[in-house]
Short mmCIF file of C-alpha atoms and ligand atoms in Angstrom, two decimals:
data_model
loop_
_atom_site.label_atom_id
_atom_site.label_comp_id
_atom_site.label_asym_id
_atom_site.label_seq_id
_atom_site.Cartn_x
_atom_site.Cartn_y
_atom_site.Cartn_z
CA UNK A 4 0.00 0.00 0.00
CA UNK A 5 1.14 3.54 -0.71
CA UNK A 6 0.60 5.96 2.24
CA UNK A 7 -0.13 9.02 0.10
CA UNK A 8 -2.86 7.19 -1.80
CA UNK A 9 -4.59 6.38 1.47
CA UNK A 10 -4.22 10.00 2.65
CA UNK A 11 -5.66 11.13 -0.68
CA UNK A 12 -8.68 8.85 -0.23
CA UNK A 13 -9.46 10.31 3.20
CA UNK A 14 -8.73 13.84 1.96
CA UNK A 15 -11.43 13.33 -0.68
CA UNK A 16 -13.96 12.14 1.88
CA UNK A 17 -13.95 8.39 1.30
CA UNK A 18 -14.12 5.83 4.09
CA UNK A 19 -10.93 3.83 4.68
CA UNK A 20 -10.99 0.04 4.85
CA UNK A 21 -9.84 -1.84 7.98
CA UNK A 22 -6.74 -2.96 6.00
CA UNK A 23 -5.84 0.61 5.08
CA UNK A 24 -6.26 1.79 8.67
CA UNK A 25 -4.19 -1.16 9.92
CA UNK A 26 -1.43 -0.35 7.46
CA UNK A 27 -1.39 3.27 8.65
CA UNK A 28 -1.57 2.71 12.42
CA UNK A 29 0.85 -0.21 12.48
CA UNK A 30 3.21 1.65 10.15
CA UNK A 31 3.09 4.77 12.30
CA UNK A 32 3.72 2.81 15.52
CA UNK A 33 6.67 0.98 13.94
CA UNK A 34 7.93 4.21 12.33
CA UNK A 35 7.68 3.09 8.71
CA UNK A 36 5.13 5.89 8.31
CA UNK A 37 6.71 9.23 9.24
CA UNK A 38 5.15 12.02 11.29
CA UNK A 39 4.50 14.19 8.24
CA UNK A 40 2.29 11.57 6.60
CA UNK A 41 0.45 10.87 9.84
CA UNK A 42 -0.02 14.63 10.33
CA UNK A 43 -1.56 14.91 6.86
CA UNK A 44 -3.82 11.94 7.63
CA UNK A 45 -4.90 13.49 10.97
CA UNK A 46 -5.76 16.73 9.17
CA UNK A 47 -7.72 14.83 6.50
CA UNK A 48 -9.65 13.05 9.30
CA UNK A 49 -10.19 16.39 11.04
CA UNK A 50 -11.89 17.83 7.94
CA UNK A 51 -13.61 14.73 6.54
CA UNK A 52 -14.51 12.87 9.74
CA UNK A 53 -14.90 9.10 9.93
CA UNK A 54 -17.78 6.66 9.84
CA UNK A 55 -18.57 4.74 13.02
CA UNK A 56 -17.07 1.63 11.42
CA UNK A 57 -13.81 3.48 10.75
CA UNK A 58 -13.76 4.98 14.26
CA UNK A 59 -14.32 1.57 15.88
CA UNK A 60 -11.57 0.00 13.75
CA UNK A 61 -9.17 2.84 14.55
CA UNK A 62 -9.92 2.43 18.28
CA UNK A 63 -9.28 -1.31 18.18
CA UNK A 64 -6.03 -0.88 16.24
CA UNK A 65 -4.76 1.76 18.67
CA UNK A 66 -5.77 -0.34 21.67
CA UNK A 67 -3.91 -3.35 20.24
CA UNK A 68 -0.79 -1.30 19.42
CA UNK A 69 0.60 -2.08 22.89
CA UNK A 70 0.05 -4.04 26.09
CA UNK A 71 -3.37 -5.01 27.43
CA UNK A 72 -3.80 -5.33 31.18
CA UNK A 73 -4.76 -8.92 32.03
CA UNK A 74 -7.56 -8.60 34.57
CA UNK A 75 -9.01 -12.05 33.86
CA UNK A 76 -8.13 -13.36 37.33
CA UNK A 77 -10.35 -10.72 38.99
CA UNK A 78 -13.70 -12.35 39.74
CA UNK A 79 -15.91 -9.29 40.02
CA UNK A 80 -17.23 -7.48 36.95
CA UNK A 81 -14.79 -4.74 35.98
CA UNK A 82 -16.04 -1.27 35.26
CA UNK A 83 -14.52 2.19 34.98
CA UNK A 84 -15.38 5.82 34.40
CA UNK A 85 -13.65 8.37 32.23
CA UNK A 86 -14.17 12.10 32.33
CA UNK A 87 -13.17 14.47 29.57
CA UNK A 88 -11.86 16.65 32.39
CA UNK A 89 -12.84 19.77 34.18
CA UNK A 90 -11.94 22.14 36.99
CA UNK A 91 -12.59 20.67 40.44
CA UNK A 92 -13.45 17.28 38.96
CA UNK A 93 -12.44 14.94 41.78
CA UNK A 94 -15.18 12.37 41.11
CA UNK A 95 -12.76 9.44 40.61
CA UNK A 96 -11.56 9.64 44.21
CA UNK A 97 -15.06 9.05 45.53
CA UNK A 98 -16.32 6.79 42.79
CA UNK A 99 -13.67 4.03 42.89
CA UNK A 100 -14.15 3.05 46.56
CA UNK A 101 -17.93 3.51 46.37
CA UNK A 102 -18.34 1.19 43.39
CA UNK A 103 -15.88 -1.29 44.94
CA UNK A 104 -17.99 -1.39 48.13
CA UNK A 105 -21.00 -2.40 46.02
CA UNK A 106 -19.20 -5.42 44.57
CA UNK A 107 -17.73 -4.35 41.20
CA UNK A 108 -14.01 -3.93 40.55
CA UNK A 109 -12.59 -0.59 39.37
CA UNK A 110 -9.23 -0.90 37.55
CA UNK A 111 -8.61 2.79 37.03
CA UNK A 112 -5.69 3.99 34.92
CA UNK A 113 -5.63 7.77 35.14
CA UNK A 114 -3.67 10.70 33.86
CA UNK A 115 -1.94 13.80 35.14
CA UNK A 116 -3.37 17.27 34.87
CA UNK A 117 -2.51 19.38 31.86
CA UNK A 118 -3.68 22.93 31.33
CA UNK A 119 -6.60 24.01 33.48
CA UNK A 120 -8.00 20.55 34.13
CA UNK A 121 -6.55 18.71 37.10
CA UNK A 122 -5.43 15.08 36.99
CA UNK A 123 -6.32 12.23 39.33
CA UNK A 124 -2.69 11.13 39.68
CA UNK A 125 -1.56 14.55 40.91
CA UNK A 126 -4.37 14.57 43.46
CA UNK A 127 -3.50 11.08 44.70
CA UNK A 128 0.17 12.04 44.98
CA UNK A 129 -0.80 14.71 47.52
CA UNK A 130 -1.13 11.76 49.89
CA UNK A 131 2.35 11.10 51.32
CA UNK A 132 3.79 7.80 50.09
CA UNK A 133 1.04 7.00 47.55
CA UNK A 134 2.59 5.18 44.57
CA UNK A 135 0.87 5.62 41.23
CA UNK A 136 3.43 3.49 39.40
CA UNK A 137 2.44 -0.09 40.21
CA UNK A 138 3.33 -3.03 37.96
CA UNK A 139 0.42 -4.86 36.30
CA UNK A 140 0.81 -7.64 38.85
CA UNK A 141 0.62 -5.21 41.80
CA UNK A 142 -2.32 -3.42 40.19
CA UNK A 143 -4.32 -6.65 39.89
CA UNK A 144 -3.32 -7.69 43.41
CA UNK A 145 -4.53 -4.38 44.92
CA UNK A 146 -7.85 -4.74 43.08
CA UNK A 147 -8.26 -8.28 44.40
CA UNK A 148 -7.72 -7.03 47.94
CA UNK A 149 -9.86 -3.90 47.98
CA UNK A 150 -11.82 -3.81 44.71
CA UNK A 151 -10.16 -0.73 43.25
CA UNK A 152 -6.83 0.78 42.32
CA UNK A 153 -5.87 4.12 40.81
CA UNK A 154 -2.60 4.17 38.92
CA UNK A 155 -0.76 5.83 36.03
CA UNK A 156 -0.12 4.17 32.68
CA UNK A 157 1.64 0.83 32.97
CA UNK A 158 4.09 -0.51 30.40
CA UNK A 159 3.25 0.35 26.84
CA UNK A 160 -0.44 1.14 26.93
CA UNK A 161 -1.73 2.20 23.50
CA UNK A 162 1.64 3.54 22.22
CA UNK A 163 0.01 4.51 18.91
CA UNK A 164 -2.16 6.96 20.85
CA UNK A 165 0.80 8.34 22.78
CA UNK A 166 2.60 9.20 19.52
CA UNK A 167 -0.50 10.37 17.69
CA UNK A 168 -1.73 12.54 20.57
CA UNK A 169 1.63 14.35 20.76
CA UNK A 170 1.48 14.90 17.00
CA UNK A 171 -2.12 16.15 17.09
CA UNK A 172 -1.19 18.55 19.84
CA UNK A 173 1.28 20.36 17.55
CA UNK A 174 -0.67 20.09 14.30
CA UNK A 175 -4.01 21.59 15.40
CA UNK A 176 -5.83 18.27 15.01
CA UNK A 177 -6.90 17.57 18.61
CA UNK A 178 -10.57 18.64 18.28
CA UNK A 179 -11.69 15.82 16.00
CA UNK A 180 -14.48 13.59 17.37
CA UNK A 181 -13.23 10.31 15.78
CA UNK A 182 -9.65 10.99 16.86
CA UNK A 183 -10.70 11.91 20.42
CA UNK A 184 -12.92 8.81 20.61
CA UNK A 185 -10.16 6.46 19.45
CA UNK A 186 -7.65 8.14 21.75
CA UNK A 187 -9.77 7.91 24.91
CA UNK A 188 -11.25 4.48 24.21
CA UNK A 189 -8.01 2.78 23.12
CA UNK A 190 -6.49 3.58 26.53
CA UNK A 191 -9.56 2.78 28.61
CA UNK A 192 -10.37 -0.51 26.89
CA UNK A 193 -6.74 -1.68 27.33
CA UNK A 194 -7.58 -1.82 31.07
CA UNK A 195 -9.52 -5.03 30.49
CA UNK A 196 -12.92 -3.70 31.57
CA UNK A 197 -16.45 -5.00 30.93
CA UNK A 198 -18.13 -1.62 31.07
CA UNK A 199 -17.36 2.10 30.94
CA UNK A 200 -19.29 5.20 31.88
CA UNK A 201 -18.20 8.44 30.25
CA UNK A 202 -18.60 11.82 31.88
CA UNK A 203 -18.52 14.23 28.97
CA UNK A 204 -18.12 17.71 30.37
CA UNK A 205 -19.69 20.53 28.51
CA UNK A 206 -19.25 24.27 29.00
CA UNK A 207 -16.75 27.08 29.28
CA UNK A 208 -14.39 25.15 31.57
CA UNK A 209 -14.49 21.98 29.45
CA UNK A 210 -12.78 20.55 26.42
CA UNK A 211 -16.15 20.50 24.60
CA UNK A 212 -17.35 24.09 24.48
CA UNK A 213 -20.59 23.51 22.57
CA UNK A 214 -23.41 21.24 23.62
CA UNK A 215 -23.65 19.70 20.13
CA UNK A 216 -19.98 18.64 20.19
CA UNK A 217 -20.38 17.15 23.67
CA UNK A 218 -23.41 15.21 22.48
CA UNK A 219 -21.72 13.93 19.33
CA UNK A 220 -18.66 12.83 21.30
CA UNK A 221 -20.80 11.07 23.91
CA UNK A 222 -22.86 9.26 21.27
CA UNK A 223 -19.79 8.23 19.27
CA UNK A 224 -18.04 6.84 22.34
CA UNK A 225 -21.12 4.90 23.47
CA UNK A 226 -21.56 3.43 19.99
CA UNK A 227 -17.89 2.48 19.57
CA UNK A 228 -17.74 0.84 23.02
CA UNK A 229 -20.99 -1.05 22.36
CA UNK A 230 -19.58 -2.41 19.10
CA UNK A 231 -16.63 -3.69 21.11
CA UNK A 232 -19.06 -5.56 23.42
CA UNK A 233 -18.64 -3.26 26.39
CA UNK A 234 -21.50 -2.03 28.57
CA UNK A 235 -21.61 1.69 27.84
CA UNK A 236 -23.33 4.85 29.08
CA UNK A 237 -22.41 8.53 28.89
CA UNK A 238 -23.51 11.50 30.94
CA UNK A 239 -23.22 15.05 29.68
CA UNK A 240 -22.55 17.22 32.70
CA UNK A 241 -22.21 20.95 33.17
CA UNK A 242 -18.73 22.45 33.46
CA UNK A 243 -19.67 26.11 33.24
CA UNK A 244 -18.52 26.47 36.84
CA UNK A 245 -16.06 24.38 38.87
CA UNK A 246 -17.40 21.10 40.29
CA UNK A 247 -17.65 21.21 44.07
CA UNK A 248 -16.03 23.99 46.06
CA UNK A 249 -12.34 23.13 45.79
CA UNK A 250 -9.79 23.14 42.96
CA UNK A 251 -6.18 22.07 43.43
CA UNK A 252 -4.62 18.83 44.60
CA UNK A 253 -4.50 18.44 48.38
CA UNK A 254 -7.64 20.57 48.75
CA UNK A 255 -9.51 18.25 46.38
CA UNK A 256 -8.43 15.19 48.36
CA UNK A 257 -9.92 16.86 51.45
CA UNK A 258 -13.18 17.62 49.67
CA UNK A 259 -13.35 14.03 48.40
CA UNK A 260 -12.83 12.62 51.88
CA UNK A 261 -15.60 14.89 53.17
CA UNK A 262 -17.81 13.50 50.37
CA UNK A 263 -17.04 9.89 51.33
CA UNK A 264 -18.00 10.78 54.89
CA UNK A 265 -21.35 12.21 53.80
CA UNK A 266 -20.36 15.89 53.86
CA UNK A 267 -19.62 16.58 50.19
CA UNK A 268 -21.00 19.51 48.20
CA UNK A 269 -24.33 18.73 46.51
CA UNK A 270 -23.13 19.10 42.92
CA UNK A 271 -20.12 16.82 43.41
CA UNK A 272 -22.27 14.18 45.09
CA UNK A 273 -24.98 14.36 42.44
CA UNK A 274 -22.56 13.70 39.57
CA UNK A 275 -20.60 11.08 41.51
CA UNK A 276 -23.61 9.06 42.62
CA UNK A 277 -25.23 9.13 39.18
CA UNK A 278 -22.02 7.91 37.51
CA UNK A 279 -21.60 5.18 40.16
CA UNK A 280 -25.20 4.01 39.83
CA UNK A 281 -24.83 3.80 36.05
CA UNK A 282 -21.60 1.81 36.42
CA UNK A 283 -23.31 -0.68 38.71
CA UNK A 284 -26.26 -1.17 36.35
CA UNK A 285 -24.00 -1.61 33.30
CA UNK A 286 -22.31 -4.64 34.82
CA UNK A 287 -25.54 -5.95 36.43
CA UNK A 288 -24.41 -5.57 40.04
CA UNK A 289 -27.78 -3.92 40.66
CA UNK A 290 -31.04 -4.17 38.73
CA UNK A 291 -31.77 -0.48 38.52
CA UNK A 292 -30.20 2.92 38.94
CA UNK A 293 -32.46 3.51 41.96
CA UNK A 294 -31.27 0.34 43.66
CA UNK A 295 -27.69 1.45 42.91
CA UNK A 296 -28.25 4.88 44.46
CA UNK A 297 -29.68 3.32 47.63
CA UNK A 298 -26.80 0.84 47.88
CA UNK A 299 -24.21 3.61 47.41
CA UNK A 300 -25.77 5.78 50.10
CA UNK A 301 -25.60 2.85 52.52
CA UNK A 302 -21.82 2.63 52.05
CA UNK A 303 -21.41 6.36 52.68
CA UNK A 304 -23.59 6.29 55.79
CA UNK A 305 -21.83 3.27 57.29
CA UNK A 306 -18.36 4.75 56.69
CA UNK A 307 -17.45 1.72 54.52
CA UNK A 308 -16.60 3.78 51.42
CA UNK A 309 -14.23 6.04 53.37
CA UNK A 310 -12.56 3.00 54.97
CA UNK A 311 -12.23 1.41 51.52
CA UNK A 312 -10.42 4.47 50.21
CA UNK A 313 -8.03 4.34 53.16
CA UNK A 314 -7.39 0.65 52.50
CA UNK A 315 -6.57 1.39 48.86
CA UNK A 316 -4.20 4.19 49.89
CA UNK A 317 -2.39 1.88 52.29
CA UNK A 318 -2.06 -0.85 49.65
CA UNK A 319 -0.42 1.77 47.41
CA UNK A 320 2.15 2.62 50.09
CA UNK A 321 0.37 5.81 51.18
CA UNK A 322 -0.17 6.97 54.74
CA UNK A 323 -3.92 6.56 55.46
CA UNK A 324 -3.65 8.53 58.75
CA UNK A 325 -3.48 11.83 56.81
CA UNK A 326 -7.03 11.14 55.65
CA UNK A 327 -8.23 11.36 59.25
CA UNK A 328 -6.04 14.35 60.08
CA UNK A 329 -6.09 16.65 57.05
CA UNK A 330 -3.55 19.05 58.58
CA UNK A 331 -0.96 16.38 57.69
CA UNK A 332 -1.68 16.78 53.97
CA UNK A 333 0.41 19.35 52.05
CA UNK A 334 -0.77 22.77 53.27
CA UNK A 335 -0.01 26.15 51.69
CA UNK A 336 1.68 28.93 53.68
CA UNK A 337 -0.89 31.60 52.82
CA UNK A 338 -4.69 31.40 53.09
CA UNK A 339 -6.32 34.50 51.69
CA UNK A 340 -10.04 35.21 51.27
CA UNK A 341 -11.14 36.72 47.98
CA UNK A 342 -14.04 39.09 48.53
CA UNK A 343 -17.09 40.06 46.46
CA UNK A 344 -16.62 43.50 44.86
CA UNK A 345 -20.41 44.04 44.93
CA UNK A 346 -23.59 42.46 46.19
CA UNK A 347 -26.10 40.49 44.13
CA UNK A 348 -26.65 37.00 42.84
CA UNK A 349 -23.73 35.12 41.35
CA UNK A 350 -24.44 34.73 37.66
CA UNK A 351 -21.25 33.03 36.47
CA UNK A 352 -18.12 31.52 37.99
CA UNK A 353 -15.53 30.97 35.29
CA UNK A 354 -14.08 27.47 35.69
CA UNK A 355 -11.42 28.59 33.23
CA UNK A 356 -10.22 31.51 35.39
CA UNK A 357 -10.29 29.38 38.55
CA UNK A 358 -8.33 26.65 36.75
CA UNK A 359 -5.80 29.16 35.46
CA UNK A 360 -5.33 30.64 38.93
CA UNK A 361 -4.51 27.15 40.27
CA UNK A 362 -2.02 26.53 37.43
CA UNK A 363 -0.39 29.93 37.97
CA UNK A 364 0.14 29.19 41.66
CA UNK A 365 1.90 25.94 40.68
CA UNK A 366 -1.01 23.53 41.26
CA UNK A 367 -1.21 22.51 37.60
CA UNK A 368 1.21 22.27 34.72
CA UNK A 369 1.54 23.99 31.38
CA UNK A 370 4.06 21.41 30.07
CA UNK A 371 3.92 17.65 30.66
CA UNK A 372 7.34 17.63 32.33
CA UNK A 373 6.47 20.34 34.93
CA UNK A 374 6.12 19.32 38.57
CA UNK A 375 3.15 20.44 40.66
CA UNK A 376 2.78 22.04 44.08
CA UNK A 377 0.24 19.82 45.84
CA UNK A 378 -0.53 22.33 48.59
CA UNK A 379 -1.84 25.28 46.57
CA UNK A 380 -5.41 25.65 45.42
CA UNK A 381 -8.75 27.34 45.91
CA UNK A 382 -11.49 26.36 48.36
CA UNK A 383 -14.94 27.54 49.47
CA UNK A 384 -15.80 28.60 45.92
CA UNK A 385 -19.18 30.33 45.81
CA UNK A 386 -21.71 28.83 43.39
CA UNK A 387 -23.93 30.22 40.66
CA UNK A 388 -27.23 31.46 42.13
CA UNK A 389 -25.78 32.26 45.56
CA UNK A 390 -26.74 35.65 47.02
CA UNK A 391 -23.81 37.69 48.34
CA UNK A 392 -23.19 41.10 49.90
CA UNK A 393 -20.23 43.28 48.92
CA UNK A 394 -17.22 42.11 50.94
CA UNK A 395 -18.47 38.55 51.48
CA UNK A 396 -15.82 35.90 50.73
CA UNK A 397 -16.27 34.31 47.30
CA UNK A 398 -13.48 31.81 47.83
CA UNK A 399 -10.22 31.21 49.72
CA UNK A 400 -6.88 31.17 47.92
CA UNK A 401 -4.18 28.81 49.21
CA UNK A 402 -0.81 30.05 47.94
CA UNK A 403 2.84 29.48 48.75
CA UNK A 404 4.18 32.72 47.38
CA UNK A 405 2.99 36.37 47.53
CA UNK A 406 3.72 37.09 43.85
CA UNK A 407 1.75 34.09 42.69
CA UNK A 408 -1.06 35.03 45.06
CA UNK A 409 -1.20 38.46 43.40
CA UNK A 410 -1.28 36.80 39.96
CA UNK A 411 -4.10 34.49 41.05
CA UNK A 412 -6.12 37.44 42.40
CA UNK A 413 -5.76 39.21 39.06
CA UNK A 414 -7.20 36.16 37.26
CA UNK A 415 -9.96 35.64 39.81
CA UNK A 416 -11.11 39.24 39.44
CA UNK A 417 -12.42 38.15 36.03
CA UNK A 418 -13.98 34.93 37.35
CA UNK A 419 -17.28 36.16 38.81
CA UNK A 420 -20.19 38.04 37.31
CA UNK A 421 -23.20 39.22 39.27
CA UNK A 422 -26.85 39.92 38.61
CA UNK A 423 -29.40 41.95 40.53
CA UNK A 424 -32.03 39.34 39.68
CA UNK A 425 -32.13 35.84 41.17
CA UNK A 426 -30.20 33.33 39.01
CA UNK A 427 -31.07 29.66 38.48
CA UNK A 428 -28.07 27.46 37.70
CA UNK A 429 -28.13 25.06 34.70
CA UNK A 430 -29.13 21.45 35.39
CA UNK A 431 -25.94 19.66 36.32
CA UNK A 432 -26.66 16.41 34.51
CA UNK A 433 -27.91 17.50 31.12
CA UNK A 434 -28.42 14.15 29.47
CA UNK A 435 -27.76 10.45 29.83
CA UNK A 436 -26.84 8.66 26.61
CA UNK A 437 -27.34 4.90 26.42
CA UNK A 438 -26.79 2.55 23.45
CA UNK A 439 -29.61 2.62 20.84
N1 URA B 11 -8.08 13.04 25.98
C1 URA B 11 -7.45 12.01 25.36
O1 URA B 11 -6.99 11.08 25.97
N2 URA B 11 -7.36 12.09 24.00
C2 URA B 11 -7.87 13.08 23.28
O2 URA B 11 -7.76 13.05 22.07
C3 URA B 11 -8.51 14.13 23.95
C4 URA B 11 -8.60 14.08 25.31
#
């Protein structure tokens, strides 16, 4: 096969055959197809799109380009969740132990934060001693003991995606629904799961800025996963304001622990419990979403979910005592309230500005190789619809450096808008997408 003929076919809007896609993806992974031809192909896909058949084939080829985690010795049904990422999105920390308590296994391979969206691994590494780099054998062993494990990529997981994602990043071809679908799903399905629930975030603080794009991505992912015999569901959830009241690393661990103890913010709990209930129904651990919700609440009320998280932390080499005494988690030197410039109802809270303020203080990274400051962050974030008086605190900034604090304040000054009329926030869960 001749690479440029295949590029030409996609450029002109034709569907590629499984053999042509195989030739391209295998060639790119083995380096017989150079970056410049793959870049041209990615751009052709960006403009011409792909059929569902092509997207499913691409996903399978990328998944099989590297190692697959062998979870076959785990008896429970295996199910995971993936979020397209948002500010304050700490759902994974609550969801893994909750679902594990209900009898499903959660083999969660997560990523680090990049840009304004935080990453689960950075949050978990706020816990002293917690190791995200387990071998496959350790990963499976932790899951057998406590039902869940949260780690970073092991071995060579979907290497075709690793290469292609880096290339897309520098060739303006990231925002392509088929390419995003194949990228996300190739990594998630390599975990050896039976079911997956997607949390597609929509809004100003999300990857998907328009509702239509969020919907198309959710539908494409559900369809591709279903074709690969996985139980699938997707939620489209609002990311026009941060989720919960904390953004950062250590501060998000604290908010998650509060949630597992029954004291989480309403929005965080609503999204978490809905995702968990859907996971449980997908793999038939419960008969209905309602039964799932009741079961989950039981494990919060009894303290079992919190204990399960502590057990997982200990199995990863972390110190579970810090989860009982939060002052032992990384703590910033400065805590500064940020006050309302005027009274009224909060009309908007820019997740983007909040996320940027966290990155600027060192809590996120702008390049993959940057390290993060686990202690800095923002807490007590006021929510859309809340009534405030001038001078009331809108949030608390946790900083380690006066200059960075000043920079964060400058960004946060653009984060809030106010209305004199009462404001009703958007529904948090906009839509649930199930297979046709
Ligand atoms: N996240 C991924 O893993 N891949 C994409 O293409 C976009 C977001």
